[in-house]
Short mmCIF file of C-alpha atoms and ligand atoms in Angstrom, two decimals:
data_model
loop_
_atom_site.label_atom_id
_atom_site.label_comp_id
_atom_site.label_asym_id
_atom_site.label_seq_id
_atom_site.Cartn_x
_atom_site.Cartn_y
_atom_site.Cartn_z
CA UNK A 192 -112.37 38.87 47.55
CA UNK A 193 -115.28 36.59 48.55
CA UNK A 194 -118.74 37.52 47.16
CA UNK A 195 -120.74 39.14 49.90
CA UNK A 196 -124.53 39.68 50.35
CA UNK A 197 -125.84 42.86 48.78
CA UNK A 198 -126.25 44.36 52.26
CA UNK A 199 -123.73 43.61 54.95
CA UNK A 200 -123.55 44.45 58.61
CA UNK A 201 -122.02 47.83 59.44
CA UNK A 202 -118.85 47.73 61.49
CA UNK A 203 -118.08 50.23 64.27
CA UNK A 204 -115.23 51.79 62.36
CA UNK A 205 -117.48 52.37 59.34
CA UNK A 206 -119.82 54.24 61.64
CA UNK A 207 -116.84 56.34 62.70
CA UNK A 208 -116.00 57.13 59.10
CA UNK A 209 -119.61 58.04 58.40
CA UNK A 210 -119.64 60.39 61.29
CA UNK A 211 -116.51 62.13 60.00
CA UNK A 212 -118.21 62.48 56.60
CA UNK A 213 -121.46 63.78 58.06
CA UNK A 214 -119.66 66.25 60.34
CA UNK A 215 -117.49 67.57 57.52
CA UNK A 216 -120.28 67.90 54.99
CA UNK A 217 -122.35 69.87 57.48
CA UNK A 218 -119.63 72.53 57.16
CA UNK A 219 -118.80 71.92 53.49
CA UNK A 220 -122.24 72.32 51.91
CA UNK A 221 -122.92 75.83 53.25
CA UNK A 222 -119.51 77.07 52.09
CA UNK A 223 -119.26 75.27 48.76
CA UNK A 224 -122.90 75.39 47.63
CA UNK A 225 -123.13 79.14 48.30
CA UNK A 226 -119.89 80.21 46.60
CA UNK A 227 -119.72 78.15 43.40
CA UNK A 228 -121.96 77.94 40.32
CA UNK A 229 -121.74 74.22 40.34
CA UNK A 230 -120.66 71.64 42.92
CA UNK A 231 -120.06 67.93 42.63
CA UNK A 232 -120.25 65.23 45.30
CA UNK A 233 -118.62 62.06 43.97
CA UNK A 234 -118.84 58.88 45.95
CA UNK A 235 -116.41 56.73 43.95
CA UNK A 236 -117.08 53.49 45.79
CA UNK A 237 -120.68 54.11 46.71
CA UNK A 238 -121.85 50.69 47.93
CA UNK A 239 -125.54 49.73 47.99
CA UNK A 240 -126.68 52.72 50.07
CA UNK A 241 -127.70 50.72 53.14
CA UNK A 242 -126.32 48.23 55.62
CA UNK A 243 -128.17 45.07 56.76
CA UNK A 244 -129.28 46.78 59.98
CA UNK A 245 -130.93 49.54 57.87
CA UNK A 246 -128.07 52.05 58.65
CA UNK A 247 -127.47 54.56 55.85
CA UNK A 248 -124.50 54.22 53.54
CA UNK A 249 -122.35 57.14 52.45
CA UNK A 250 -124.49 58.29 49.45
CA UNK A 251 -127.55 58.65 51.65
CA UNK A 252 -125.53 60.40 54.37
CA UNK A 253 -124.32 62.90 51.73
CA UNK A 254 -127.83 63.65 50.44
CA UNK A 255 -129.28 63.95 53.98
CA UNK A 256 -126.57 66.37 55.04
CA UNK A 257 -127.39 68.56 52.03
CA UNK A 258 -131.08 68.57 52.99
CA UNK A 259 -130.11 69.53 56.59
CA UNK A 260 -128.14 72.53 55.39
CA UNK A 261 -129.82 75.93 55.47
CA UNK A 262 -131.72 76.32 52.20
CA UNK A 263 -130.66 79.97 51.75
CA UNK A 264 -127.05 78.76 51.50
CA UNK A 265 -127.69 76.36 48.65
CA UNK A 266 -127.37 78.55 45.59
CA UNK A 267 -125.23 76.26 43.43
CA UNK A 268 -126.26 73.50 41.09
CA UNK A 269 -125.39 70.39 43.10
CA UNK A 270 -124.67 67.14 41.31
CA UNK A 271 -124.46 63.84 43.16
CA UNK A 272 -122.53 61.17 41.30
CA UNK A 273 -122.52 57.73 42.87
CA UNK A 274 -120.22 55.16 41.21
CA UNK A 275 -120.53 51.51 42.09
CA UNK A 276 -118.86 48.58 40.30
CA UNK A 277 -121.03 45.79 41.60
CA UNK A 278 -124.24 45.68 39.53
CA UNK A 279 -126.42 44.34 42.30
CA UNK A 280 -125.27 47.04 44.73
CA UNK A 281 -125.66 49.69 42.03
CA UNK A 282 -129.25 48.50 41.37
CA UNK A 283 -130.00 48.60 45.10
CA UNK A 284 -128.63 52.12 45.38
CA UNK A 285 -130.52 53.23 42.33
CA UNK A 286 -133.86 52.13 43.80
CA UNK A 287 -133.11 54.00 47.01
CA UNK A 288 -132.17 57.08 45.03
CA UNK A 289 -135.43 57.10 43.11
CA UNK A 290 -137.16 57.90 46.41
CA UNK A 291 -134.54 60.53 47.34
CA UNK A 292 -134.84 62.36 44.09
CA UNK A 293 -138.23 63.66 45.14
CA UNK A 294 -136.91 65.22 48.36
CA UNK A 295 -133.86 66.93 46.84
CA UNK A 296 -134.09 70.60 45.96
CA UNK A 297 -134.76 71.40 42.28
CA UNK A 298 -131.14 72.67 41.76
CA UNK A 299 -129.82 69.13 42.39
CA UNK A 300 -128.99 66.33 40.02
CA UNK A 301 -128.38 62.70 40.86
CA UNK A 302 -126.83 59.86 38.92
CA UNK A 303 -125.98 56.34 39.97
CA UNK A 304 -123.21 55.13 37.66
CA UNK A 305 -122.65 51.38 37.43
CA UNK A 306 -118.99 50.88 36.77
CA UNK A 307 -115.44 51.39 37.97
CA UNK A 308 -114.43 54.67 39.63
CA UNK A 309 -111.20 55.17 37.79
CA UNK A 310 -112.59 54.32 34.40
CA UNK A 311 -115.56 56.66 34.83
CA UNK A 312 -113.56 59.63 36.09
CA UNK A 313 -110.89 59.12 33.47
CA UNK A 314 -113.40 59.24 30.68
CA UNK A 315 -115.18 62.26 32.15
CA UNK A 316 -111.87 64.12 32.60
CA UNK A 317 -110.67 63.18 29.10
CA UNK A 318 -113.85 64.77 27.70
CA UNK A 319 -113.45 67.88 29.89
CA UNK A 320 -109.88 68.28 28.81
CA UNK A 321 -110.89 68.22 25.18
CA UNK A 322 -113.14 71.16 25.99
CA UNK A 323 -110.26 72.76 27.89
CA UNK A 324 -112.17 72.72 31.18
CA UNK A 325 -111.59 71.00 34.52
CA UNK A 326 -113.99 69.09 36.76
CA UNK A 327 -116.37 71.31 38.82
CA UNK A 328 -115.34 71.86 42.47
CA UNK A 329 -115.81 68.37 43.91
CA UNK A 330 -115.70 66.48 47.12
CA UNK A 331 -114.58 62.99 46.12
CA UNK A 332 -114.90 60.10 48.45
CA UNK A 333 -112.58 57.10 47.65
CA UNK A 334 -113.66 54.26 49.92
CA UNK A 335 -112.58 50.93 48.46
CA UNK A 336 -112.40 47.52 50.17
CA UNK A 337 -108.83 47.03 48.97
CA UNK A 338 -106.49 49.07 46.86
CA UNK A 339 -107.58 48.32 43.26
CA UNK A 340 -108.99 51.04 41.10
CA UNK A 341 -107.76 53.97 43.15
CA UNK A 342 -104.79 55.27 41.16
CA UNK A 343 -102.91 58.41 42.10
CA UNK A 344 -103.15 59.47 38.43
CA UNK A 345 -106.90 60.04 38.96
CA UNK A 346 -106.41 61.93 42.23
CA UNK A 347 -103.95 64.22 40.44
CA UNK A 348 -106.58 65.08 37.83
CA UNK A 349 -109.22 65.78 40.50
CA UNK A 350 -106.86 68.40 42.10
CA UNK A 351 -106.76 70.29 38.81
CA UNK A 352 -109.62 72.23 40.20
CA UNK A 353 -108.24 74.14 43.19
CA UNK A 354 -111.52 73.84 45.06
CA UNK A 355 -111.69 70.05 44.95
CA UNK A 356 -110.98 67.73 47.85
CA UNK A 357 -110.54 63.97 48.40
CA UNK A 358 -111.29 61.75 51.38
CA UNK A 359 -109.50 58.43 50.92
CA UNK A 360 -109.69 55.28 52.98
CA UNK A 361 -106.15 53.89 53.06
CA UNK A 362 -106.57 50.18 53.79
CA UNK A 363 -103.53 49.94 55.98
CA UNK A 364 -104.09 46.38 57.32
CA UNK A 365 -104.78 44.99 53.89
CA UNK A 366 -101.79 46.71 52.40
CA UNK A 367 -99.49 45.63 55.21
CA UNK A 368 -100.55 42.02 54.80
CA UNK A 369 -100.14 41.76 51.04
CA UNK A 370 -97.49 44.31 50.17
CA UNK A 371 -94.74 41.82 49.33
CA UNK A 372 -96.91 39.68 47.02
CA UNK A 373 -95.68 40.08 43.48
CA UNK A 374 -99.07 40.91 41.83
CA UNK A 375 -99.93 43.24 44.68
CA UNK A 376 -96.83 45.31 44.21
CA UNK A 377 -98.13 46.60 40.88
CA UNK A 378 -101.37 47.61 42.42
CA UNK A 379 -99.46 49.54 45.07
CA UNK A 380 -97.46 51.23 42.37
CA UNK A 381 -100.71 52.48 40.86
CA UNK A 382 -102.14 53.47 44.24
CA UNK A 383 -99.06 55.54 45.02
CA UNK A 384 -98.23 56.68 41.52
CA UNK A 385 -94.63 55.72 42.13
CA UNK A 386 -92.52 52.85 43.34
CA UNK A 387 -90.98 54.58 46.37
CA UNK A 388 -93.26 52.78 48.85
CA UNK A 389 -91.06 49.72 48.08
CA UNK A 390 -88.49 51.20 50.51
CA UNK A 391 -90.84 49.88 53.21
CA UNK A 392 -90.12 46.33 52.10
CA UNK A 393 -86.50 46.69 53.22
CA UNK A 394 -87.38 48.02 56.66
CA UNK A 395 -87.52 45.48 59.44
CA UNK A 396 -88.80 47.77 62.18
CA UNK A 397 -92.63 47.72 61.95
CA UNK A 398 -93.12 51.28 63.16
CA UNK A 399 -90.57 52.68 60.66
CA UNK A 400 -92.09 50.55 57.92
CA UNK A 401 -95.53 52.07 58.61
CA UNK A 402 -94.01 55.53 58.60
CA UNK A 403 -92.55 54.92 55.15
CA UNK A 404 -95.87 53.64 53.76
CA UNK A 405 -97.78 56.63 55.12
CA UNK A 406 -95.17 59.24 54.42
CA UNK A 407 -94.73 58.28 50.82
CA UNK A 408 -98.50 58.34 50.27
CA UNK A 409 -98.76 61.72 51.89
CA UNK A 410 -95.94 63.05 49.74
CA UNK A 411 -97.61 61.70 46.64
CA UNK A 412 -100.89 63.41 47.52
CA UNK A 413 -98.97 66.67 47.88
CA UNK A 414 -97.23 66.15 44.55
CA UNK A 415 -100.72 65.46 43.03
CA UNK A 416 -101.88 68.91 44.14
CA UNK A 417 -103.07 68.72 47.75
CA UNK A 418 -101.73 71.74 49.67
CA UNK A 419 -102.87 70.29 52.99
CA UNK A 420 -102.90 66.64 53.84
CA UNK A 421 -104.43 65.15 56.97
CA UNK A 422 -104.13 61.64 58.12
CA UNK A 423 -106.06 60.15 60.98
CA UNK A 424 -105.38 56.61 62.04
CA UNK A 425 -108.28 54.44 62.91
CA UNK A 426 -107.57 51.84 65.62
CA UNK A 427 -109.74 48.80 65.93
CA UNK A 428 -109.40 46.90 69.19
CA UNK A 429 -106.09 48.69 69.85
CA UNK A 430 -104.64 47.78 66.39
CA UNK A 431 -104.02 50.24 63.54
CA UNK A 432 -106.73 49.21 61.09
CA UNK A 433 -106.83 51.87 58.44
CA UNK A 434 -106.17 55.47 57.89
CA UNK A 435 -108.31 58.24 56.51
CA UNK A 436 -106.34 60.67 54.27
CA UNK A 437 -107.88 63.99 53.44
CA UNK A 438 -106.37 66.20 50.80
CA UNK A 439 -107.39 69.80 50.12
CA UNK A 440 -105.96 73.01 48.75
CA UNK A 441 -107.96 75.15 51.15
CA UNK A 442 -106.91 76.13 54.71
CA UNK A 443 -110.56 76.37 55.88
CA UNK A 444 -111.29 72.90 54.53
CA UNK A 445 -108.29 71.60 56.45
CA UNK A 446 -109.47 73.12 59.67
CA UNK A 447 -113.08 72.04 59.20
CA UNK A 448 -111.97 68.44 58.55
CA UNK A 449 -109.94 68.42 61.76
CA UNK A 450 -112.99 69.69 63.62
CA UNK A 451 -115.08 66.94 62.01
CA UNK A 452 -112.59 64.25 63.08
CA UNK A 453 -112.39 65.60 66.67
CA UNK A 454 -116.14 65.40 66.98
CA UNK A 455 -116.09 61.63 66.60
CA UNK A 456 -115.84 60.19 70.06
CA UNK A 457 -113.98 56.84 70.46
CA UNK A 458 -116.42 53.99 70.69
CA UNK A 459 -115.71 50.61 72.33
CA UNK A 460 -114.01 49.04 69.34
CA UNK A 461 -112.40 51.98 67.57
CA UNK A 462 -110.75 55.31 67.96
CA UNK A 463 -109.13 57.94 65.72
CA UNK A 464 -105.57 58.93 66.60
CA UNK A 465 -103.64 61.99 65.59
CA UNK A 466 -100.96 62.08 62.92
CA UNK A 467 -98.38 64.33 64.44
CA UNK A 468 -99.01 63.07 67.92
CA UNK A 469 -100.04 59.49 67.33
CA UNK A 470 -100.81 58.83 71.03
CA UNK A 471 -103.43 61.57 70.89
CA UNK A 472 -106.93 60.00 70.86
CA UNK A 473 -109.39 62.35 69.23
CA UNK A 474 -112.80 62.93 70.64
CA UNK A 475 -112.06 62.25 74.26
CA UNK A 476 -113.90 64.46 76.78
CA UNK A 477 -110.70 65.41 78.48
CA UNK A 478 -108.20 66.61 75.93
CA UNK A 479 -104.51 67.06 76.60
CA UNK A 480 -103.47 70.46 75.24
CA UNK A 481 -99.81 70.17 76.29
CA UNK A 482 -98.68 68.79 72.95
CA UNK A 483 -100.21 71.86 71.20
CA UNK A 484 -98.52 74.19 73.69
CA UNK A 485 -95.19 72.52 72.92
CA UNK A 486 -95.76 72.68 69.22
CA UNK A 487 -96.56 76.42 69.37
CA UNK A 488 -93.50 77.12 71.54
CA UNK A 489 -91.31 75.12 69.23
CA UNK A 490 -92.60 76.87 66.23
CA UNK A 491 -92.69 80.49 67.43
CA UNK A 492 -90.15 80.76 70.25
CA UNK A 493 -87.54 82.39 68.08
CA UNK A 494 -89.98 84.50 66.08
CA UNK A 495 -90.27 87.53 68.38
CA UNK A 496 -93.74 89.14 68.39
CA UNK A 497 -96.18 87.15 66.27
CA UNK A 498 -99.65 88.17 65.23
CA UNK A 499 -102.54 85.95 66.38
CA UNK A 500 -103.56 85.44 62.69
CA UNK A 501 -100.25 83.71 62.01
CA UNK A 502 -100.67 81.44 65.03
CA UNK A 503 -104.23 80.71 63.98
CA UNK A 504 -103.15 79.77 60.47
CA UNK A 505 -100.61 77.35 61.93
CA UNK A 506 -103.20 75.66 64.05
CA UNK A 507 -105.71 75.45 61.16
CA UNK A 508 -103.15 73.92 58.85
CA UNK A 509 -102.00 70.29 58.58
CA UNK A 510 -98.87 71.05 60.72
CA UNK A 511 -100.79 70.06 63.88
CA UNK A 512 -103.58 67.60 64.84
CA UNK A 513 -105.43 70.33 66.73
CA UNK A 514 -107.90 72.80 65.22
CA UNK A 515 -108.70 76.50 65.56
CA UNK A 516 -111.34 75.84 68.24
CA UNK A 517 -108.58 74.52 70.54
CA UNK A 518 -106.38 77.58 70.40
CA UNK A 519 -107.54 80.54 72.45
CA UNK A 520 -109.38 79.41 75.62
CA UNK A 521 -107.78 75.98 75.92
CA UNK A 522 -104.20 76.76 74.99
CA UNK A 523 -103.22 80.43 74.86
CA UNK A 524 -105.12 81.38 78.01
CA UNK A 525 -103.37 78.82 80.25
CA UNK A 526 -100.06 79.68 78.61
CA UNK A 527 -100.60 83.33 79.42
CA UNK A 528 -101.49 82.44 83.06
CA UNK A 529 -98.36 80.36 83.38
CA UNK A 530 -96.19 83.07 81.82
CA UNK A 531 -95.05 80.99 78.80
CA UNK A 532 -96.41 83.63 76.45
CA UNK A 533 -96.36 87.43 76.72
CA UNK A 534 -99.05 89.51 75.10
CA UNK A 535 -98.58 93.08 73.83
CA UNK A 536 -101.28 94.85 75.80
CA UNK A 537 -101.35 97.73 73.28
CA UNK A 538 -102.69 95.34 70.66
CA UNK A 539 -105.78 94.11 72.55
CA UNK A 540 -108.67 95.61 74.49
CA UNK A 541 -108.86 93.31 77.48
CA UNK A 542 -106.97 90.63 79.32
CA UNK A 543 -107.15 87.10 77.94
CA UNK A 544 -108.69 88.28 74.64
CA UNK A 545 -106.82 87.34 71.46
CA UNK A 546 -108.70 89.49 68.98
CA UNK A 547 -107.34 90.17 65.42
CA UNK A 548 -104.13 92.01 65.52
CA UNK A 549 -103.08 90.80 69.00
CA UNK A 550 -99.35 90.28 69.14
CA UNK A 551 -97.91 87.41 71.17
CA UNK A 552 -94.42 86.34 72.12
CA UNK A 553 -93.46 82.77 73.13
CA UNK A 554 -90.83 82.83 75.91
C1 SAM B 1177 -116.22 49.92 51.36
S1 SAM B 1177 -117.55 49.69 50.31
C2 SAM B 1177 -118.25 51.29 50.10
C3 SAM B 1177 -119.03 51.67 51.29
C4 SAM B 1177 -119.68 53.05 51.11
N1 SAM B 1177 -118.77 54.08 50.66
C5 SAM B 1177 -120.31 53.46 52.44
O1 SAM B 1177 -119.55 54.10 53.27
O2 SAM B 1177 -121.43 53.19 52.69
C6 SAM B 1177 -116.72 49.58 48.69
C7 SAM B 1177 -117.71 49.45 47.57
O3 SAM B 1177 -116.93 49.70 46.35
C8 SAM B 1177 -117.36 48.83 45.28
N2 SAM B 1177 -116.30 48.73 44.33
C9 SAM B 1177 -115.24 47.85 44.30
N3 SAM B 1177 -114.39 48.20 43.31
C10 SAM B 1177 -114.91 49.28 42.70
C11 SAM B 1177 -114.49 50.16 41.63
N4 SAM B 1177 -113.30 49.88 40.96
N5 SAM B 1177 -115.19 51.20 41.30
C12 SAM B 1177 -116.35 51.50 41.95
N6 SAM B 1177 -116.81 50.73 42.97
C13 SAM B 1177 -116.08 49.68 43.33
C14 SAM B 1177 -117.71 47.56 46.06
O4 SAM B 1177 -118.70 46.78 45.28
C15 SAM B 1177 -118.32 48.07 47.34
O5 SAM B 1177 -119.70 48.31 47.23
#
């Protein structure tokens, strides 16, 4: 890859990714930093911390979002670890961080680590394993330019802590362009942690080929320990550009990440699309809830009376692109008006309320 200036111009899709990060961390910090002794934020491909137009990079966004969280919620020891392989970028980030150190609360630590993400994490986790412990609960951002240095073997070790999560930029366009180059194939074997992605090389139909590439990666993340995997496709000028994969073992984390994605409105050049319903553009002011109605009917039609909690858990999970905030007023209420659901009146206090314990039947 050509050498670039230490600061480069931010692209619209990067802004989209930053908004997702910021939105998610606004929900993550209060939960994680109030319920764990120690919490880690690892930016594995941290960059220089700024863009040429003075926009903040991901490490700064992470620290700012912690500072914006309610102080009373921040009871854990929080450790920021920013890893950056390029020495000039690492130096730049370090000098920015010096200023930030003063603003962070006393229960925070901060390290800029010059070096490669996989090498650093591997050595940290080797040491922890010798002491029979796992990495602290961590949010790990894996945001490379290409595919090198992001092996599935490292992701697998991150998931050894059930409270850890990963947000990965999957460089679709780059992978699609180079996938049949001999030297590149080995890099993809490492990225995937298996060779099954090579089935895509035999597929002529582009849509089916993309499916294979994405599905195998998703499967591998699950095998590595992610209980829930979300994928959001980022379109640039109408073309699939890259995907953000999020892996977590926690249902609330899954729901919160979907909410974070939905908050990002499409902007001239880019838009996030759903995974289950690819034509669904997230963040539009007018949202189509018919796909969710169909998904719910398909899922529960033959289940008899179902408790609202079970329906909520389905919507919070990775089985749909929608999130819990979309369920009651936007989806169940119109379904009840249309008569496509029946509600057991004995289980609720008033009409159109779906309080805990409410039983619903899809007809
Ligand atoms: C896409 S940029 C990161 C942007 C940053 N996450 C942000 O959103 O502001 C990728 C960065 O990863 C660095 N990098 C490349 N290979 C790396 C590796 N193996 N380990 C750590 N950093 C690496 C590059 O120098 C570059 O600064």
